[in-house]
């Protein structure tokens, strides 16, 4: 992938990311991982790091991937290409939305975007879960059901879910604990 192709790829990601950073991850996966630029394991390691750092995950991922492929110039280019469509679209919407917000076609478009966006977020969440918790290569190699789950990761996931849903602990602390867990225990 050339630097220009990288720009077009992340412009596409920025243009069609409706619903947040997890949607951007879903859109990045195809051209970046399936395109053979990085492995899926590298990609999901980047997801983990991007989730753990301040800022929007989609932008963090674009910067990280661009930097990994082309250094500082790649990081800047991928970030700019990801942000540019949103800036243009938001500027246009801010200027004209008041005139069109009550139109049936506009309302219908926003109604249709909700389930589509939810589906894309679900796909990204399932992909991250599979990489983080399941050990599919080991299962395929051994055939043993006990090798299917990465036990330390599954236990951490369970504890994190219980803490998030049963206590008032900040999700930021869970993310930080996950980063520490990943660095030192995996």
C-alpha atoms as a printed R data frame, in Angstrom:
    type eleno elety resid chain resno       x       y      z
1   ATOM     1    CA   UNK     A     1   0.000   0.000  0.000
2   ATOM     2    CA   UNK     A     2   1.425   3.345 -0.998
3   ATOM     3    CA   UNK     A     3   1.049   6.466  1.112
4   ATOM     4    CA   UNK     A     4  -1.601   7.724 -1.331
5   ATOM     5    CA   UNK     A     5  -3.532   4.463 -0.984
6   ATOM     6    CA   UNK     A     6  -3.253   4.825  2.781
7   ATOM     7    CA   UNK     A     7  -4.779   8.312  2.488
8   ATOM     8    CA   UNK     A     8  -7.673   7.023  0.369
9   ATOM     9    CA   UNK     A     9  -8.242   4.085  2.724
10  ATOM    10    CA   UNK     A    10  -8.510   6.285  5.787
11  ATOM    11    CA   UNK     A    11 -10.541   8.900  3.925
12  ATOM    12    CA   UNK     A    12 -13.002   6.077  3.134
13  ATOM    13    CA   UNK     A    13 -12.977   5.016  6.797
14  ATOM    14    CA   UNK     A    14 -13.616   8.589  7.914
15  ATOM    15    CA   UNK     A    15 -16.352   9.070  5.330
16  ATOM    16    CA   UNK     A    16 -18.344   5.973  6.255
17  ATOM    17    CA   UNK     A    17 -17.791   5.848 10.021
18  ATOM    18    CA   UNK     A    18 -21.216   6.588 11.366
19  ATOM    19    CA   UNK     A    19 -21.627   5.504 14.956
20  ATOM    20    CA   UNK     A    20 -18.225   5.892 16.507
21  ATOM    21    CA   UNK     A    21 -14.797   4.374 16.671
22  ATOM    22    CA   UNK     A    22 -15.833   0.722 16.798
23  ATOM    23    CA   UNK     A    23 -17.438   1.174 13.396
24  ATOM    24    CA   UNK     A    24 -14.154   2.661 12.165
25  ATOM    25    CA   UNK     A    25 -12.336  -0.440 13.413
26  ATOM    26    CA   UNK     A    26 -14.700  -2.645 11.427
27  ATOM    27    CA   UNK     A    27 -14.049  -0.577  8.292
28  ATOM    28    CA   UNK     A    28 -10.254  -0.580  8.837
29  ATOM    29    CA   UNK     A    29  -9.982  -4.315  9.276
30  ATOM    30    CA   UNK     A    30 -10.582  -5.258  5.639
31  ATOM    31    CA   UNK     A    31  -8.054  -3.114  3.824
32  ATOM    32    CA   UNK     A    32  -5.437  -3.252  6.570
33  ATOM    33    CA   UNK     A    33  -5.549  -6.854  7.830
34  ATOM    34    CA   UNK     A    34  -7.158  -8.687  4.924
35  ATOM    35    CA   UNK     A    35  -4.962  -6.570  2.638
36  ATOM    36    CA   UNK     A    36  -1.964  -8.209  4.302
37  ATOM    37    CA   UNK     A    37  -0.402  -5.075  5.778
38  ATOM    38    CA   UNK     A    38  -0.495  -6.329  9.362
39  ATOM    39    CA   UNK     A    39  -1.688  -9.485 11.108
40  ATOM    40    CA   UNK     A    40  -5.002  -9.693 12.918
41  ATOM    41    CA   UNK     A    41  -3.102 -10.114 16.192
42  ATOM    42    CA   UNK     A    42  -1.173  -6.868 15.544
43  ATOM    43    CA   UNK     A    43  -4.430  -5.152 14.605
44  ATOM    44    CA   UNK     A    44  -6.174  -6.143 17.819
45  ATOM    45    CA   UNK     A    45  -3.122  -5.224 19.869
46  ATOM    46    CA   UNK     A    46  -3.437  -1.795 18.260
47  ATOM    47    CA   UNK     A    47  -7.133  -1.762 19.201
48  ATOM    48    CA   UNK     A    48  -6.240  -2.508 22.820
49  ATOM    49    CA   UNK     A    49  -3.626   0.247 22.933
50  ATOM    50    CA   UNK     A    50  -5.896   2.720 21.133
51  ATOM    51    CA   UNK     A    51  -8.720   1.994 23.589
52  ATOM    52    CA   UNK     A    52  -6.353   2.539 26.494
53  ATOM    53    CA   UNK     A    53  -5.078   5.912 25.317
54  ATOM    54    CA   UNK     A    54  -7.000   9.188 25.539
55  ATOM    55    CA   UNK     A    55  -8.948  10.291 22.498
56  ATOM    56    CA   UNK     A    56 -11.335   8.723 19.998
57  ATOM    57    CA   UNK     A    57 -10.407   5.130 19.212
58  ATOM    58    CA   UNK     A    58 -10.900   5.521 15.452
59  ATOM    59    CA   UNK     A    59  -8.485   8.433 15.273
60  ATOM    60    CA   UNK     A    60  -6.021   6.695 17.600
61  ATOM    61    CA   UNK     A    61  -6.123   3.601 15.377
62  ATOM    62    CA   UNK     A    62  -5.607   5.640 12.210
63  ATOM    63    CA   UNK     A    63  -2.636   7.412 13.740
64  ATOM    64    CA   UNK     A    64  -1.127   4.186 15.042
65  ATOM    65    CA   UNK     A    65  -1.549   2.268 11.774
66  ATOM    66    CA   UNK     A    66  -0.267   5.177  9.692
67  ATOM    67    CA   UNK     A    67   2.750   5.496 11.962
68  ATOM    68    CA   UNK     A    68   3.477   1.762 11.854
69  ATOM    69    CA   UNK     A    69   3.363   1.740  8.054
70  ATOM    70    CA   UNK     A    70   4.995   5.093  7.169
71  ATOM    71    CA   UNK     A    71   6.364   6.662 10.341
72  ATOM    72    CA   UNK     A    72   5.395  10.162 11.458
73  ATOM    73    CA   UNK     A    73   4.259  11.227  7.967
74  ATOM    74    CA   UNK     A    74   2.002   8.163  7.763
75  ATOM    75    CA   UNK     A    75   0.528   8.860 11.184
76  ATOM    76    CA   UNK     A    76  -0.255  12.458 10.287
77  ATOM    77    CA   UNK     A    77  -1.611  11.510  6.862
78  ATOM    78    CA   UNK     A    78  -3.871   8.728  8.165
79  ATOM    79    CA   UNK     A    79  -5.190  10.945 10.951
80  ATOM    80    CA   UNK     A    80  -5.880  13.873  8.604
81  ATOM    81    CA   UNK     A    81  -7.551  11.598  6.048
82  ATOM    82    CA   UNK     A    82  -9.786  10.105  8.739
83  ATOM    83    CA   UNK     A    83 -10.842  13.465 10.146
84  ATOM    84    CA   UNK     A    84 -11.304  15.387  6.881
85  ATOM    85    CA   UNK     A    85 -14.635  13.832  5.772
86  ATOM    86    CA   UNK     A    86 -16.194  14.506  9.186
87  ATOM    87    CA   UNK     A    87 -15.050  18.119  9.175
88  ATOM    88    CA   UNK     A    88 -16.505  18.719  5.718
89  ATOM    89    CA   UNK     A    89 -19.777  16.913  6.454
90  ATOM    90    CA   UNK     A    90 -20.296  18.577  9.841
91  ATOM    91    CA   UNK     A    91 -19.635  21.989  8.331
92  ATOM    92    CA   UNK     A    92 -22.235  21.363  5.623
93  ATOM    93    CA   UNK     A    93 -24.759  19.887  8.064
94  ATOM    94    CA   UNK     A    94 -24.321  22.762 10.507
95  ATOM    95    CA   UNK     A    95 -25.024  25.189  7.733
96  ATOM    96    CA   UNK     A    96 -28.138  23.512  6.278
97  ATOM    97    CA   UNK     A    97 -29.562  21.001  8.790
98  ATOM    98    CA   UNK     A    98 -32.104  23.414 10.254
99  ATOM    99    CA   UNK     A    99 -33.824  23.584  6.880
100 ATOM   100    CA   UNK     A   100 -34.060  19.820  6.420
101 ATOM   101    CA   UNK     A   101 -34.321  18.200  9.844
102 ATOM   102    CA   UNK     A   102 -38.112  17.836  9.733
103 ATOM   103    CA   UNK     A   103 -38.238  16.373  6.218
104 ATOM   104    CA   UNK     A   104 -39.548  12.778  6.118
105 ATOM   105    CA   UNK     A   105 -36.612  11.584  4.010
106 ATOM   106    CA   UNK     A   106 -34.061  12.950  6.492
107 ATOM   107    CA   UNK     A   107 -35.937  11.404  9.430
108 ATOM   108    CA   UNK     A   108 -36.117   8.077  7.582
109 ATOM   109    CA   UNK     A   109 -32.391   8.148  6.816
110 ATOM   110    CA   UNK     A   110 -31.531   8.685 10.483
111 ATOM   111    CA   UNK     A   111 -33.978   5.933 11.480
112 ATOM   112    CA   UNK     A   112 -32.226   3.532  9.083
113 ATOM   113    CA   UNK     A   113 -28.756   4.491 10.272
114 ATOM   114    CA   UNK     A   114 -29.438   3.443 13.869
115 ATOM   115    CA   UNK     A   115 -29.745  -0.335 13.311
116 ATOM   116    CA   UNK     A   116 -26.971  -0.346 10.698
117 ATOM   117    CA   UNK     A   117 -24.624   1.408 13.099
118 ATOM   118    CA   UNK     A   118 -25.604  -0.916 15.942
119 ATOM   119    CA   UNK     A   119 -24.804  -3.903 13.730
120 ATOM   120    CA   UNK     A   120 -21.371  -2.556 12.828
121 ATOM   121    CA   UNK     A   121 -20.578  -1.878 16.490
122 ATOM   122    CA   UNK     A   122 -21.674  -5.431 17.345
123 ATOM   123    CA   UNK     A   123 -19.401  -6.888 14.635
124 ATOM   124    CA   UNK     A   124 -16.419  -4.964 16.016
125 ATOM   125    CA   UNK     A   125 -17.214  -6.039 19.582
126 ATOM   126    CA   UNK     A   126 -17.471  -9.705 18.565
127 ATOM   127    CA   UNK     A   127 -14.181  -9.506 16.647
128 ATOM   128    CA   UNK     A   128 -12.385  -8.017 19.645
129 ATOM   129    CA   UNK     A   129 -13.956 -10.620 21.963
130 ATOM   130    CA   UNK     A   130 -12.875 -13.504 19.716
131 ATOM   131    CA   UNK     A   131  -9.269 -12.291 19.556
132 ATOM   132    CA   UNK     A   132  -9.074 -11.436 23.270
133 ATOM   133    CA   UNK     A   133 -10.838 -14.447 24.818
134 ATOM   134    CA   UNK     A   134 -10.793 -17.298 22.318
135 ATOM   135    CA   UNK     A   135  -7.695 -19.207 21.253
136 ATOM   136    CA   UNK     A   136  -8.897 -20.499 17.893
137 ATOM   137    CA   UNK     A   137  -5.447 -21.478 16.505
138 ATOM   138    CA   UNK     A   138  -4.715 -23.656 19.555
139 ATOM   139    CA   UNK     A   139  -8.174 -25.233 19.316
140 ATOM   140    CA   UNK     A   140  -7.707 -25.992 15.621
141 ATOM   141    CA   UNK     A   141  -4.304 -27.509 16.345
142 ATOM   142    CA   UNK     A   142  -5.275 -29.695 19.296
143 ATOM   143    CA   UNK     A   143  -9.029 -30.116 18.916
144 ATOM   144    CA   UNK     A   144  -9.288 -29.947 22.696
145 ATOM   145    CA   UNK     A   145 -12.172 -27.828 23.892
146 ATOM   146    CA   UNK     A   146 -10.086 -26.815 26.922
147 ATOM   147    CA   UNK     A   147  -7.653 -25.016 24.626
148 ATOM   148    CA   UNK     A   148 -10.411 -22.873 23.087
149 ATOM   149    CA   UNK     A   149 -10.528 -20.252 25.847
150 ATOM   150    CA   UNK     A   150  -7.646 -18.092 27.030
151 ATOM   151    CA   UNK     A   151  -8.401 -18.687 30.700
152 ATOM   152    CA   UNK     A   152  -6.589 -15.655 32.229
153 ATOM   153    CA   UNK     A   153  -8.258 -13.334 29.725
154 ATOM   154    CA   UNK     A   154 -11.678 -14.909 30.271
155 ATOM   155    CA   UNK     A   155 -11.337 -14.585 34.049
156 ATOM   156    CA   UNK     A   156 -10.268 -10.940 33.753
157 ATOM   157    CA   UNK     A   157 -13.198 -10.293 31.387
158 ATOM   158    CA   UNK     A   158 -15.655 -11.862 33.837
159 ATOM   159    CA   UNK     A   159 -14.289  -9.929 36.807
160 ATOM   160    CA   UNK     A   160 -14.301  -6.687 34.795
161 ATOM   161    CA   UNK     A   161 -17.939  -7.219 33.750
162 ATOM   162    CA   UNK     A   162 -18.990  -7.907 37.337
163 ATOM   163    CA   UNK     A   163 -17.149  -4.808 38.572
164 ATOM   164    CA   UNK     A   164 -18.647  -2.613 35.856
165 ATOM   165    CA   UNK     A   165 -22.227  -3.793 36.308
166 ATOM   166    CA   UNK     A   166 -22.360  -4.414 40.056
167 ATOM   167    CA   UNK     A   167 -20.242  -1.557 41.423
168 ATOM   168    CA   UNK     A   168 -19.726   2.095 40.685
169 ATOM   169    CA   UNK     A   169 -16.083   1.616 39.704
170 ATOM   170    CA   UNK     A   170 -14.952   3.876 36.903
171 ATOM   171    CA   UNK     A   171 -14.553   2.221 33.481
172 ATOM   172    CA   UNK     A   172 -11.281   4.130 33.202
173 ATOM   173    CA   UNK     A   173  -9.887   2.067 36.075
174 ATOM   174    CA   UNK     A   174 -10.994  -1.141 34.345
175 ATOM   175    CA   UNK     A   175  -9.282  -0.060 31.110
176 ATOM   176    CA   UNK     A   176  -6.103   0.808 33.015
177 ATOM   177    CA   UNK     A   177  -6.206  -2.538 34.835
178 ATOM   178    CA   UNK     A   178  -6.715  -4.273 31.487
179 ATOM   179    CA   UNK     A   179  -3.655  -2.553 30.059
180 ATOM   180    CA   UNK     A   180  -1.560  -3.550 33.052
181 ATOM   181    CA   UNK     A   181  -2.954  -7.087 32.923
182 ATOM   182    CA   UNK     A   182  -2.109  -7.363 29.233
183 ATOM   183    CA   UNK     A   183   1.401  -6.022 29.627
184 ATOM   184    CA   UNK     A   184   2.465  -8.033 32.651
185 ATOM   185    CA   UNK     A   185   0.398 -11.191 32.674
186 ATOM   186    CA   UNK     A   186  -0.097 -12.184 29.048
